[in-house]
């Protein structure tokens, strides 16, 4: 048992301090206001202070920190994307993640399990090769593997999928990991707070003050805050924020659902994704199977659950793992995914001076948390986006320069 | 499962329908600027609220318009596109 | 020592039928109808499970599926809820999550090191040094989890049914039963469900030592039976509420999805445990659990019991204990004044000692810590919620029965969007605003007295009748009378802790305090940090106390804390139920039997099953494909292309419609000819292609790719709505089949079966004709997708086999053979034709595939035109080219999606590649940098193993290579 | 009453037509059509005339009926009248368990009180598009089902399996 826990047993008073200070009312002005106290917003606050010495920052969270998509995703971290730009970006995120528990001194249960994207059709196999080749090119460990190797990593998997969709092979991505999603938000919150950033929960932005094309402040339910720089990092709420500044974007909100089973002793060590069966699954450290599927097919701005989602998902889970018939699903939930037409985020500057966007994360925002925080901090500090996120700029749509991730659309995230 | 009412075939579970996206009027392609067209093609009214949308009833092959609130997911009414003018007039 | 009582009417067990089973190696007997827990308890076995985190011994808590103290495995199934699973003859049971069984669980040491495991401990340690984390993770994963999954468990897919009713009533207690009678009497079709095996709810166990409620119950049940329009489902729970009153009812046999016109939620309330040190010891149970044991299973909860109450209900429980023959040593009432009304008097009369303003300070465990042997009682300051320990004393007992209050079973109401508010009179959240068509009645509504609950059920039925437009009297809503059924803060602090709030997750009061100290003082954050309510029972017995504790910590009223969100499912629901028996529709052409008989290997394209190739004995896939392709090149081949999308566009504006829909021109197309069609989306991205044959001035016959056929037809329908052109669309995909006969001998074979003049002069490429072939009415399209000499024959689906067989017969001598869709891929490649979706992706524009020739920008409008005008001004980013590898190439052959590498950078990828036996070269398509598109340029492809292979751009069709 | 019968009637003659003038055209050829959308009527010789939606019609003859054959030979290309070729699979379902079977296949309420007489529904059955109606036939309530013929083998398989499971017979 690690010695760090000893103090809890020995001290009479609980020796752990607050993760972040509870501030009463926001100050009159800040250098930077970050809207959205999820992983991304908090990471941006953390890196603004740590990397750029900008700590006069307020993070405004409508509800509680990490309560949006940070706390609703299935916590998969990977970088096996289709475009070199995508792979580079997410690989940078994976690299930070690998040392993040130590950096934030919070055990994020970052667990590298290996990630298999199963291919049930010849055309899926082609896409797997495409991704593998691009990954290899960029130096990320992904390769196409055959059924034998899948069976070795996950002997319980029925490779015929109960005769419904036999598995031809997979894209194996060694760095694929899962992490404790809440912890990421909390860790960044604690880090940002320690550098002086202020976190406000239950603080809603009601409007954004733009004059002559420049941001000059935000109106909140706790008063007006002057600021020249505003970062929107609100995932599924992005269109509401962009509407406040009169900015049009391609973002459309679709719910993304997930569910979780009762805990059971560990048996599934890898992360499995099947694009054809619309399933992704991993087993948490508590022993639950955490499962997700593809996006809901139509726009809804709420986190409601549907029965057909869980019916479809469990039916496909049983195709893959027939012995789970009597394993029980405990809970289902949903997040709001801000989807873009090319399945890539929108990051960086906008036509409004001082208004920065970290959005369009769709179903893949969690894995990008560290790197989006870092690059958005860089963008705000320099008022210029780094090369790493150039490809994700908002203006790409006007320029008809959409990113190539759309090719991987058939593959689950 | 949610119910939706096809103006021809009546009320059915959502699984019988395909979502066709927001109903939008394209700008005049002969007079609009490239930027306006690019915005029409890519951008969307993403904020929640009452929207006109295309829906398709699969078993019968019927396209129709649904006026739906994208936050509450409540459908105010549905009608054929051809009846849109009539519907607007009636509601006035 | 047996705790089984003698027979009582109304009990759920059948004493005539004895059952034998074993629990952890020991033999037990039970009666039919016993649950596993009731049988074991009756036999005096009290340690029935071990807790999730600390591995503490656990026994009966709620006996109602509100907790998971007792989870078992029978060797086949796991995580079985012994409280509610009926015991069966021959069962061999074991508790889950132990090493060596419940009695001697080797993991019980964890309880003694629990100070080392503070709230959120796993966030605080194990991550440094980084390289040791996998070790700790392995240990933690093994220690967590509950049961062990049986990999041999059968794949059980249950039937899933749909049903409909006017009114669905959830919960068949007094309010639900009354509501059902009222609504059914008024003519509604009522479905009444209850998760228990029998109707009656608390009427079946909450007797307070008397028979009154049992008699009420009998009356109601008789009435229910007499009403034919009530469908009763017992052993059935409502798993969740989904929009428009869609509710899955889960039973052992499967799921029934109910669509109701209105719903009454009469689901009752979960009894909440008071919190005191060692409140989790076996022998400490909820009052309602004790009553269930007594009246349903004829089991005495204990011999010498103490009732620890904080409401009047505990007094009823005490009377029930007496009625069961147990001694009640004391009633300890947390409330300063105590009460219990008439029950109090009755207990006094029977000599039961009542301690008002007292608490059970802690339960005392037996020396082996396995169960309760006594209770430490002391005075309690009910204002400040502290125990006054000066005069504490111990009472020996083998049971502590607890009644502190209730939490509404409001999960479905929450899911239905009900606004709930905290009612301080009843100390409970109650519905304040219900959505249309949803009604609440009984305990979930904050109504606890029996008569009131029945009246509330009737009121809810009247409300539902009114809602459904049936005449009904309006009755006023009931308001609970008497003392609060729930105590505001039935918690006893103890410096040594182990006063459990969440039994699933072993969470104590101090965990909440410490979580708040660390800043997790919002109910949702607290839930996530402490994991309260996140176990399998989803907070049924813990969420309310968690809210009260947090309110106290923050000094706020309870309603300011709010509740956590309720999500499906009400009870954890098996995947075999949810997944259930599904449907896997597939489409077959009328030639499917022929393909099967001739050894075809099938491939799925959308819902279609297509013959991919026909391996002869021992032939590999590649050999089969080359052999089929050679037949087409040397003589003739026949392929079933019935899955092609086929659409007729009728009407005076048919040509105009096509001109707007596709990129090409059709107005001037001659009757009897066909033209290529290319479909873009509004962004100018290539969607699909096909062929439009002009049958008449006002009729085109389109054939389009299999995969996109449904989508393309749908888009045509939508455009028809928008454009209002005078056309009619007829989808004949399923009504017509199609065959392609291709190869040098095709003309000769076909001409033997038709009167049609097939000479090049009479019927050149680019033309089509209507005729009969082998007496089958047929459209003949002289297409060139797979061969310059090919005819696509479209005929009514049912007559296609006749046509096929006639062609096969006619071609036998000429070497005609069938070929499949995989061979077709090679043949079209040899011809130099691209396939959307294979040689294009979701962003490809037509310029990138060299399709300028079919883009007619001088038309007034077509879908994607405006975007093309923008794209045409921009530099090309990539260009699709045809390429070949060196003649006699011997190295590692590149595969589709291998990358094209230019100066170390990715320039593109291979989209199609194959060896062509006929040409004897490896040929393909690839995207390259536009600068490399000229015929003769060369570029590098990187293979799977990292070798660079030189490829040369060539012109299509590839046959020119052969001639060169 | 038998428990469950599934009879394949795919071989019956059918004729389809759609378009704004289709109803008028049928009337001029002596075929009476239902007045309302999604309804059906029986013509003489028990020829079934179904109105699919508003302006499409499907006509099905009894075994010895000649209506479809005659309409097919009469068909000329007229603006607003478009022939719809059919190759449907079609079934008759009957028996005491027929609603039990349908409740697994279809999410709609097809019971006597929910499905009006002469009403026709286009919905999903066993996951595919299908047309359903209820008829009285020789004093027996029967359900008729039509789907695209290329799904016929699949549909037959599903119906057969459930029918056998519920103790019925398959013809």
Coordinates of N, CA and C in Angstrom, one line a residue, chain B residues 1-3 13 18 20-21 23-26 29-30 32-34 37-38 40-42 54 56 60-63 74 80-82, chain C residues 242-244 246 257 259 435 682-683 710 713-719 721-722 724 859-862 864-867 869-870 873:
Chain B
X1 N -40.0 5.1 -27.3 CA -39.5 5.8 -28.5 C -40.5 6.9 -28.9
X2 N -39.9 8.0 -29.3 CA -40.7 9.1 -29.6 C -41.7 8.9 -30.7
X3 N -42.8 9.6 -30.7 CA -43.7 9.5 -31.8 C -43.6 10.7 -32.7
X13 N -43.8 5.6 -34.5 CA -42.6 5.7 -33.7 C -41.5 6.2 -34.6
X18 N -36.7 9.0 -41.2 CA -35.3 9.4 -41.4 C -35.3 10.9 -41.3
X20 N -34.0 14.5 -42.2 CA -33.5 15.1 -43.4 C -32.8 16.4 -43.2
X21 N -32.6 16.8 -42.0 CA -31.9 18.1 -41.7 C -32.8 19.3 -41.7
X23 N -34.8 22.5 -42.8 CA -35.3 23.0 -44.1 C -34.8 24.4 -44.3
X24 N -34.0 24.6 -45.4 CA -33.4 25.9 -45.6 C -33.6 26.4 -47.0
X25 N -33.7 27.6 -47.1 CA -33.8 28.3 -48.5 C -32.4 28.6 -48.9
X26 N -32.0 28.1 -50.1 CA -30.7 28.5 -50.6 C -30.7 29.9 -51.1
X29 N -28.1 31.5 -56.3 CA -26.7 31.1 -56.6 C -26.1 32.0 -57.7
X30 N -26.9 32.7 -58.4 CA -26.4 33.6 -59.4 C -25.9 34.9 -58.9
X32 N -25.4 35.5 -55.3 CA -24.7 35.5 -54.0 C -23.2 35.4 -54.2
X33 N -22.5 35.8 -53.1 CA -21.0 35.8 -53.2 C -20.6 34.3 -52.8
X34 N -19.3 34.1 -53.1 CA -18.7 32.8 -52.8 C -18.9 32.5 -51.3
X37 N -22.3 31.6 -50.3 CA -22.7 30.2 -50.7 C -22.0 29.2 -49.8
X38 N -20.7 29.5 -49.5 CA -20.0 28.6 -48.6 C -20.7 28.5 -47.2
X40 N -23.8 29.0 -46.7 CA -25.1 28.3 -46.9 C -24.8 26.8 -46.9
X41 N -23.8 26.4 -47.6 CA -23.5 24.9 -47.7 C -23.0 24.4 -46.3
X42 N -22.2 25.1 -45.6 CA -21.6 24.5 -44.4 C -22.2 24.9 -43.1
X54 N -36.8 18.7 -42.4 CA -37.2 17.6 -43.3 C -37.3 16.3 -42.5
X56 N -38.6 12.1 -43.2 CA -39.0 11.2 -44.3 C -39.6 9.9 -43.7
X60 N -43.6 4.6 -46.4 CA -44.4 5.1 -47.5 C -43.7 6.1 -48.4
X61 N -42.4 6.4 -48.1 CA -41.7 7.3 -48.9 C -42.3 8.7 -48.9
X62 N -42.6 9.2 -47.8 CA -43.2 10.5 -47.7 C -42.3 11.5 -47.0
X63 N -41.9 12.6 -47.8 CA -41.1 13.7 -47.2 C -42.1 14.7 -46.6
X74 N -40.1 18.6 -28.8 CA -41.5 18.6 -29.0 C -41.8 19.1 -30.4
X80 N -47.0 18.7 -45.3 CA -46.3 18.5 -46.6 C -45.7 19.9 -47.0
X81 N -44.6 19.8 -47.6 CA -44.0 21.1 -48.1 C -44.9 21.9 -48.9
X82 N -45.7 21.1 -49.8 CA -46.6 21.8 -50.7 C -47.7 22.5 -49.9
Chain C
X242 N -39.7 6.6 -21.3 CA -39.2 7.3 -22.5 C -40.3 8.1 -23.1
X243 N -40.0 9.1 -24.0 CA -41.0 10.1 -24.4 C -42.2 9.4 -25.0
X244 N -43.3 10.1 -24.9 CA -44.6 9.7 -25.4 C -45.1 8.4 -24.7
X246 N -43.7 5.7 -23.4 CA -43.2 4.5 -24.0 C -42.3 3.9 -22.8
X257 N -42.7 -3.7 -24.6 CA -42.7 -2.2 -24.7 C -44.1 -1.7 -24.7
X259 N -46.9 1.1 -25.0 CA -47.2 2.5 -25.4 C -48.6 2.8 -24.7
X435 N -45.8 16.2 -16.3 CA -46.0 16.4 -17.7 C -47.4 15.8 -18.1
X682 N -24.5 19.4 -52.3 CA -24.5 20.9 -52.4 C -23.0 21.4 -52.2
X683 N -22.2 20.6 -51.5 CA -20.8 21.1 -51.4 C -19.9 20.7 -52.5
X710 N -31.1 3.5 -52.3 CA -32.2 4.0 -51.5 C -32.0 5.5 -51.2
X713 N -32.7 7.6 -54.4 CA -34.2 7.7 -54.6 C -34.8 8.7 -53.7
X714 N -34.4 8.6 -52.4 CA -35.0 9.5 -51.4 C -34.7 10.9 -51.7
X715 N -33.4 11.2 -52.1 CA -33.1 12.6 -52.5 C -33.9 13.0 -53.7
X716 N -34.1 12.1 -54.6 CA -34.9 12.5 -55.8 C -36.3 12.9 -55.3
X717 N -36.9 12.1 -54.4 CA -38.2 12.4 -53.9 C -38.2 13.8 -53.2
X718 N -37.2 14.1 -52.4 CA -37.1 15.4 -51.8 C -37.0 16.5 -52.8
X719 N -36.2 16.3 -53.8 CA -36.0 17.4 -54.8 C -37.4 17.6 -55.5
X721 N -40.3 17.3 -54.2 CA -41.1 18.2 -53.3 C -40.7 19.6 -53.4
X722 N -39.4 19.9 -53.5 CA -38.9 21.3 -53.6 C -39.1 21.9 -54.9
X724 N -41.1 20.9 -57.5 CA -42.5 20.9 -58.0 C -42.5 20.7 -59.5
X859 N -25.4 24.9 -67.7 CA -26.8 24.8 -67.4 C -27.2 25.8 -66.3
X860 N -28.5 26.2 -66.2 CA -28.8 27.2 -65.2 C -28.6 26.7 -63.8
X861 N -28.8 25.4 -63.5 CA -28.6 24.9 -62.2 C -28.5 23.4 -62.1
X862 N -27.6 23.0 -61.3 CA -27.6 21.6 -60.8 C -27.1 21.5 -59.4
X864 N -24.9 21.2 -56.5 CA -23.5 21.3 -56.4 C -22.8 22.2 -57.3
X865 N -23.6 22.8 -58.3 CA -23.0 23.6 -59.3 C -22.2 24.9 -58.7
X866 N -22.9 25.5 -57.8 CA -22.4 26.8 -57.3 C -21.1 26.5 -56.5
X867 N -21.0 25.3 -55.8 CA -19.8 25.0 -55.1 C -18.7 24.7 -56.1
X869 N -18.3 26.1 -58.9 CA -17.7 27.3 -59.4 C -16.7 27.9 -58.5
X870 N -16.9 27.6 -57.2 CA -15.9 28.1 -56.2 C -14.7 27.1 -56.3
X873 N -12.0 27.4 -59.0 CA -11.0 28.6 -58.8 C -9.9 28.2 -57.9

